[in-house]
Structures are given as structure tokens and as C-alpha cells.
CSV table of C-alpha atoms in Angstrom, one decimal:
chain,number,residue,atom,x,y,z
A,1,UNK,CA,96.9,82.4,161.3
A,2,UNK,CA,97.7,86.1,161.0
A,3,UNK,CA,94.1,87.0,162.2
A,4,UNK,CA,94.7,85.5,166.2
A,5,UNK,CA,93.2,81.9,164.7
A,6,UNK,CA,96.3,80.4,166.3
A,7,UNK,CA,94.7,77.5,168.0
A,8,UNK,CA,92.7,76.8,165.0
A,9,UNK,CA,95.8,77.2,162.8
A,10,UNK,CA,97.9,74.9,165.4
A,11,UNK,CA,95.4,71.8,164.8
A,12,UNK,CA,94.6,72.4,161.2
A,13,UNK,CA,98.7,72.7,160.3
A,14,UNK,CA,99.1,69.4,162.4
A,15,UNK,CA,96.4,67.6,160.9
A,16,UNK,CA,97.8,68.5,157.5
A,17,UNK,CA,100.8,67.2,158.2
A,18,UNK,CA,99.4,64.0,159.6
A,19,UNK,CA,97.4,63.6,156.8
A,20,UNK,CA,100.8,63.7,153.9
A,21,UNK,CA,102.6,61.9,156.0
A,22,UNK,CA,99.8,59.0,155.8
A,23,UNK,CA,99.3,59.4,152.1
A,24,UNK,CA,102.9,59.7,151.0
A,25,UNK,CA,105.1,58.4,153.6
A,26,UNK,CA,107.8,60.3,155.6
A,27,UNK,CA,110.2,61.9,153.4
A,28,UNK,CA,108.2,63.2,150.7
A,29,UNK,CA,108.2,66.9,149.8
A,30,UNK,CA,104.5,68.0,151.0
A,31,UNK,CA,105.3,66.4,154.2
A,32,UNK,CA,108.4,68.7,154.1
A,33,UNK,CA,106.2,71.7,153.1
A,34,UNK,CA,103.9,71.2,155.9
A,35,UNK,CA,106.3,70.6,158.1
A,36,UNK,CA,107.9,73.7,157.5
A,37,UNK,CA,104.5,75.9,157.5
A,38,UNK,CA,104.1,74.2,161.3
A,39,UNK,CA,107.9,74.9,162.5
A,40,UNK,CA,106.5,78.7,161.2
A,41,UNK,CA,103.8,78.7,163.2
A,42,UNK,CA,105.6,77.1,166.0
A,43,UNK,CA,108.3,79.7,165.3
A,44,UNK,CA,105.8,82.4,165.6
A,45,UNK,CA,103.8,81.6,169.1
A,46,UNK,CA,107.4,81.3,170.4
A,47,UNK,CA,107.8,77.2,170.6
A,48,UNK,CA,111.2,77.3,169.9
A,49,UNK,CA,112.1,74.1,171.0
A,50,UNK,CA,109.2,72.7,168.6
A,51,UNK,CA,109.7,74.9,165.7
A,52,UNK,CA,113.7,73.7,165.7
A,53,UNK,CA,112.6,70.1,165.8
A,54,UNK,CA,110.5,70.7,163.1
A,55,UNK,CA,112.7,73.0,161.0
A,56,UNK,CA,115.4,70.3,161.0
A,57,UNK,CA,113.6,67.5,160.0
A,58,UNK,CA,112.2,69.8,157.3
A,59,UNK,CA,115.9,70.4,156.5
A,60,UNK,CA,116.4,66.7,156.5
A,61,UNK,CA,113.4,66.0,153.8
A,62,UNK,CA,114.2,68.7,151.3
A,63,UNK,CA,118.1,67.4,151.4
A,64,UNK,CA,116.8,64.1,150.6
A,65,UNK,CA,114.3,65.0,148.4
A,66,UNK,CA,115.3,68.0,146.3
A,67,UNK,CA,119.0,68.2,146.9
A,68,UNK,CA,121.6,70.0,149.1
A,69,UNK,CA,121.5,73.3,146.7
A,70,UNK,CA,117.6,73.9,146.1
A,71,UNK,CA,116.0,77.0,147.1
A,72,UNK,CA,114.2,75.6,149.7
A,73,UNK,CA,117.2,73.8,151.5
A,74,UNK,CA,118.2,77.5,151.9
A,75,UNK,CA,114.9,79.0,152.8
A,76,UNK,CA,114.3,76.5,155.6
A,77,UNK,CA,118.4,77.4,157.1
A,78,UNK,CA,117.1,80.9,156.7
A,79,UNK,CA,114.4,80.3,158.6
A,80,UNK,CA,116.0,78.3,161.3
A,81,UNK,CA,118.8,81.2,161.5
A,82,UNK,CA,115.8,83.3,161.9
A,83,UNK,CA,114.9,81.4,165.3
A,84,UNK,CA,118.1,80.6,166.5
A,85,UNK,CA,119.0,84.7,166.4
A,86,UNK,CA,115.8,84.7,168.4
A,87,UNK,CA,116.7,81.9,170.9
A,88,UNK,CA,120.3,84.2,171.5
A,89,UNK,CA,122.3,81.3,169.6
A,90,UNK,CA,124.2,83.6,167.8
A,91,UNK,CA,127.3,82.2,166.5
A,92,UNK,CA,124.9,79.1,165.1
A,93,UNK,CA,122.5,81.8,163.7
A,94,UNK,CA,125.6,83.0,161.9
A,95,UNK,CA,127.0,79.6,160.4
A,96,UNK,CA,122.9,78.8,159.3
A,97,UNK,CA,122.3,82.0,157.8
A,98,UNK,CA,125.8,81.9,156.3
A,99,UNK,CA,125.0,78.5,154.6
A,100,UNK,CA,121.4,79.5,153.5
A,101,UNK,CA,123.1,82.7,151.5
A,102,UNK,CA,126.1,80.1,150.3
A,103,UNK,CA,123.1,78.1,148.7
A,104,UNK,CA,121.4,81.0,147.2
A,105,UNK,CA,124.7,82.5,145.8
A,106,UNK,CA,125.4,79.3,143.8
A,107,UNK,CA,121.5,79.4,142.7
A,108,UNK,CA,121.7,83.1,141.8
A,109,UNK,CA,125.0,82.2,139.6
A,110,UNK,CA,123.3,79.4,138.1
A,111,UNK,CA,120.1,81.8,137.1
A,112,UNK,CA,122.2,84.9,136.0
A,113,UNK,CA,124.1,82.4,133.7
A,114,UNK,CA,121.1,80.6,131.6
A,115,UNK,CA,118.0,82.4,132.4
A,116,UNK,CA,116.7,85.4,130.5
A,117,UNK,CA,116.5,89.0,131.2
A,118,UNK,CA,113.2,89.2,133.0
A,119,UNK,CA,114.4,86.4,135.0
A,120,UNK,CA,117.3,87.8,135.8
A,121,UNK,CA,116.1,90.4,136.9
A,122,UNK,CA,113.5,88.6,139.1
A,123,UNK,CA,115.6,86.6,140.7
A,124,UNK,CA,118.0,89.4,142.1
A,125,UNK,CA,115.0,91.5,143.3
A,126,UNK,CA,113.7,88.3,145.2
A,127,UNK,CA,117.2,88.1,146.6
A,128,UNK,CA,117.1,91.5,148.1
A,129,UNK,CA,116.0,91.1,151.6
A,130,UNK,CA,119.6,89.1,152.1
A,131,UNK,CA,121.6,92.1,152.8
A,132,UNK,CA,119.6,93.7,155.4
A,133,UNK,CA,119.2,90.3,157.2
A,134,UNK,CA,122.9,89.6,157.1
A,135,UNK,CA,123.7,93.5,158.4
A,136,UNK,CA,120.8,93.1,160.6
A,137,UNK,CA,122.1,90.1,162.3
A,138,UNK,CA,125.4,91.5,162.7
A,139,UNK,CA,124.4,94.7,164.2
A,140,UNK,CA,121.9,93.5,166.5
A,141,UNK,CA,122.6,90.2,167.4
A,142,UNK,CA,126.3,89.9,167.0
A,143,UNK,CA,128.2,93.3,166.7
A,144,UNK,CA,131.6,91.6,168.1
A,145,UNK,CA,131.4,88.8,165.9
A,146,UNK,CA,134.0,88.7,163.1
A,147,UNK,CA,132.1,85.6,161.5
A,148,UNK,CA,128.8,87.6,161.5
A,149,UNK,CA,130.3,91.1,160.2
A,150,UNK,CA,132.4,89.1,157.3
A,151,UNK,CA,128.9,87.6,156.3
A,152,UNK,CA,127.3,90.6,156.3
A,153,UNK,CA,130.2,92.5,154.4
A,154,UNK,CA,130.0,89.3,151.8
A,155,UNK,CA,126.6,89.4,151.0
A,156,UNK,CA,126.6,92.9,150.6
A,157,UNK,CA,129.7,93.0,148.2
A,158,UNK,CA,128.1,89.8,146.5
A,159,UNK,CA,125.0,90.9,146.0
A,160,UNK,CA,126.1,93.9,144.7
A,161,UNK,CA,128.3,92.5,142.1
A,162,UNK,CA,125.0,90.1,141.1
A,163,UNK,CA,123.0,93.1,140.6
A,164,UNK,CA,125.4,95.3,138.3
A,165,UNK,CA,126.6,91.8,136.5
A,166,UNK,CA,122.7,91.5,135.4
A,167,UNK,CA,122.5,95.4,134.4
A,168,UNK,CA,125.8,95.1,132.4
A,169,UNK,CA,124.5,91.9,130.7
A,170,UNK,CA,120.9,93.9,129.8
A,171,UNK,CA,122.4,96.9,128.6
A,172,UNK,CA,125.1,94.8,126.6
């Protein structure tokens, strides 16, 4: 939908959702894919309101179905942090995005522990792009906010230990 197909987009996503939901019932995790790739869409032509409802109940599905700690619990909170900075709900964009990093944390632990170098080293590259959005939020969204600078301070200082843990542990 990046090419101005939106309207074609809109109808495809919705049909695709439709369509899992018929074939594998409610709570399944393709229902919970498409329904996150419509609360995107959603997100992007500015439907808050809609892409909330359906970030939720993606949030919802991927608890039930994958767990409270999988990646895509946190990607989906990230997500919905992501358009609750954008509807001006700061303080909540604070506590989602706080618990989306929480979950990623744990995983990164969990992959720098067992995993091997290359993945190591994989997985804190992918993790990158969490500093600048908790800083980000902080300074654009929430500069007065304790909550908001004390996550972006955290993520910075955990992220940073993550990273020199993983060089340590490759040179070693």
C-alpha cells in the first residue's frame, strides 16, 4: 500500500482477515497477523480509533496464542505505542512502549545466553532502533515526563550493556 493503493489495500487486508478468520477461527495466529497488517494500515491513513481496536485484539491473540513474552507480543505494544504517541496519549505511549522493550530485554537475555555468535550478533543489531524510539519519545512527545526520560535512559544503558556483553563474549 506504499504506492497510494490504499483503497485497494483497505479491501484486500479486510478480506484477508475475513478469510483466516473463517478457515481457522478467531484466535489463531494468521488471524492475529492480518489483523495486525490492517491496524498498520489503519494506523497509517490515520484511523486511530480503528487501528487501536485492531491492535488490541491483535494483542489479545498473540497473548493467547504465542505467550506473554514472544517477540510479537512486543512488536504489536510497540506498534500501539507508536499510535498512541500519535493520538497525544503520552503517558500510555510511555507504559506501552515501556512494556514492549521489558519483553524484548527478557528475549534479548534469553538469545545472548544460548544462541551463537552470529546470532548474537543479529539479534542486538535488530534491537537497535529501541534507543532512538525511547529518546525520541521522550524528547518529542514527553520531555517533562520522568516515566518517559527513565525509559529512555534505561534502554539506552541496557542496550548498551547487551551490546558490549555480546563483544566480550566473541572476543573471549
Amino acid at each position: 500500500y506504499g504506492q497510494g493503493q490504499t483503497a485497494g489495500a483497505l479491501k484486500l487486508y479486510t478480506t484477508a482477515l475475513a478469510t483466516w478468520q473463517k478457515a481457522l477461527g478467531p484466535t489463531h495466529q494468521d488471524v492475529a497477523n492480518a489483523t495486525h497488517n490492517l491496524a498498520l494500515l489503519r494506523h497509517t491513513l490515520g484511523e486511530t480509533a480503528a487501528a487501536k481496536t485492531l491492535y488490541e485484539r491483535t494483542l489479545s491473540i498473540r497473548r493467547q496464542a504465542l505467550g506473554p513474552e514472544h517477540p510479537a507480543v512486543a512488536s504489536t505494544l510497540g506498534n500501539l505505542a507508536g499510535l498512541q504517541e500519535a493520538m497525544g496519549d503520552t503517558k500510555g505511549a510511555v507504559a506501552t512502549l515501556a512494556a514492549a522493550l521489558d519483553i524484548r530485554e527478557r528475549n534479548l537475555q534469553r538469545v545472548l545466553t544460548t544462541a551463537s555468535e552470529t546470532q548474537k550478533s543479529i539479534a542486538v543489531l535488530a534491537l537497535a532502533g529501541d534507543v532512538s524510539r525511547a529518546i525520541s519519545l521522550h524528547l518529542k512527545s514527553a520531555p517533562t515526563s520522568s516515566d518517559a526520560a527513565r525509559l529512555a535512559m534505561t534502554t539506552l544503558l541496557r542496550r548498551k550493556a547487551r551490546g558490549l556483553e555480546a563483544a566480550a563474549d566473541s572476543m573471549a
